């Protein structure tokens, strides 16, 4: 049974302060970590309120296994930071965290999982993580209970281990108190009320606190805390089993503690617990707990175990760790943990709310809690975190992420915790949450759909609905030839792509131009024109690459990343002046992009406007009629061809699509999807948001500084000028690679055996017939013609840095 600690010198007898800069609601490991980091970094006027004892909820019964591997490299970095932090808080607090740095391994019992671990090892090269492959024989030498005959290889990480969950939570809390913070147990929050000045009155049975900022760290009660302010957070507590065995003679006789491990195919994790083992699993059929809401009186309690739920996993475990079959179960633990829809935390300032932050859904709290606390403290105090934490940002979900959808996707994610998800794989649950008017029509034409920000969008087109399938794989899949045909249509005739998943922000008002000029680093266009501009943070990091269309002197439309729409809305709200109005109109404008040599002829057939090269120039925009419906028409294209983006209100989309199809029937018109678009942009050497462009990079590193207007003042100018003057250590480059297996992202780039960078995206460029990638590499290796190597599934492949784009290097086709 996990040990439950209690505060030796409780603060419950102290009177609540009347005011605090920050009030944190929830005393699990995440809330205590945030409290610690804020106080350590200098904010002493911070308070944590816990309804029961610290660790009540999930923290106290966590398995306590810690590791650095994550699907997102920056989360891995924060997990490494968390593990390194435990020694510090143990010394500061005097509270043992029970840390055992045993090292651990990730076991591959088939080729698929071996390939997965090769990809993880490649990431570790450029991240500086301590990971290496060891043989099954070495696994058995380090952990004699494991039968090595089931495995091909294992990835070893010497930072893995385990700790005491309660001890670690109290170490954070006591360390926070050493630094000047306060926390109060048995002090439930019953209401949060925002005042006209943006501060919050936090109500408890022991008095009220006025807080400048409140942070929802409610854990199992995150939904209930959110409901106090009308906020619906799409997280779901899930039942989770692990077992504690009786003593195992081999462990009792061993001098050293055994390493921990994960067997992916068997879907088990394990570590030493006293003189036995702790064995956990993620059930193939997850059980959501208390879908309607977590009872306020739930605390240090466990749920009734249901071993039938994990019987199939136990059979695997008995086969691979034979001693388990001969050992009794000392205790079966079934406790609820809160999961998010994609398995990652939801942290940061909540879009649409003022001074309301959250850090919820941190399922791997003892791996990630320290990193979450660091990030939240940096974000509050400095205005932005030190690294890109988009994978955890609460803004990655919008109001489409309903509680019902959250339950469905959180359950799916729980069930897939140790199940492979391939780069080309689309998951089945929670689909059709958002669709466009063309959804059924495109599916009927053979569209294979993906989902981004809850919206269905086309990946590629098969020959019909029955043909729209592909096998998940790390290698090229059956969509390859179909995508080639789509690219061919755009390069030689004309293609059309639905544009619904681009964000559209409307900015209006007499001060709109002045505000945009300060907010954007680039040029703000004149009426009827379009510009591309980076948007930077105060520290000069990329926070957007936006297309700005000026419809009138006081009326602008901004087109950008659909997944960033809530984050950008939050960014705009910080500085939007009185008299300037911003509205996120992403769902109010859908559209179709047409591109290719025949695009102008097609457009001319369905509009009365003069769209000749002289009358409608590259980067022109206008409000007009196309296909008999009112539209915003932009002459711009991400494919590198002559192209146009045609946006209309959703109710006109079917009519517009029919007009395009009819007019293009003799021009070679063909629908195409996102994979073809991404292939074509590689041939142009263009980056994409979330891949090449994100807050990990500045404008100079990414090459986006060519769009900056240096003659004006803008957010992030000083930092960007300093980066430009000092020179940058890395640069974004385009690579061609000699390979039959294309990269996806995060593969290591090497020179003479040493990692010098990493891949941000890539794939096959169908028109030029080359495997290509984009990567950030050390500046000294960024010159065109430089030869490098890229690690793909454990093999090294020759790569060459490119200079000019491989397709239409001077942009004549796009501008023609």
Short mmCIF file of C-alpha atoms in Angstrom, two decimals, residues 3 74 140 306 354 369 607 632:
data_model
loop_
_atom_site.label_atom_id
_atom_site.label_comp_id
_atom_site.label_asym_id
_atom_site.label_seq_id
_atom_site.Cartn_x
_atom_site.Cartn_y
_atom_site.Cartn_z
CA UNK A 3 2.42 5.36 2.16
CA UNK A 74 10.42 19.28 -25.30
CA UNK A 140 18.78 -10.47 -18.36
CA UNK A 306 -11.22 -5.79 -11.38
CA UNK A 354 -8.39 36.92 -17.79
CA UNK A 369 5.42 17.86 -12.53
CA UNK A 607 -16.09 35.22 -62.17
CA UNK A 632 -12.71 36.89 -50.40
#
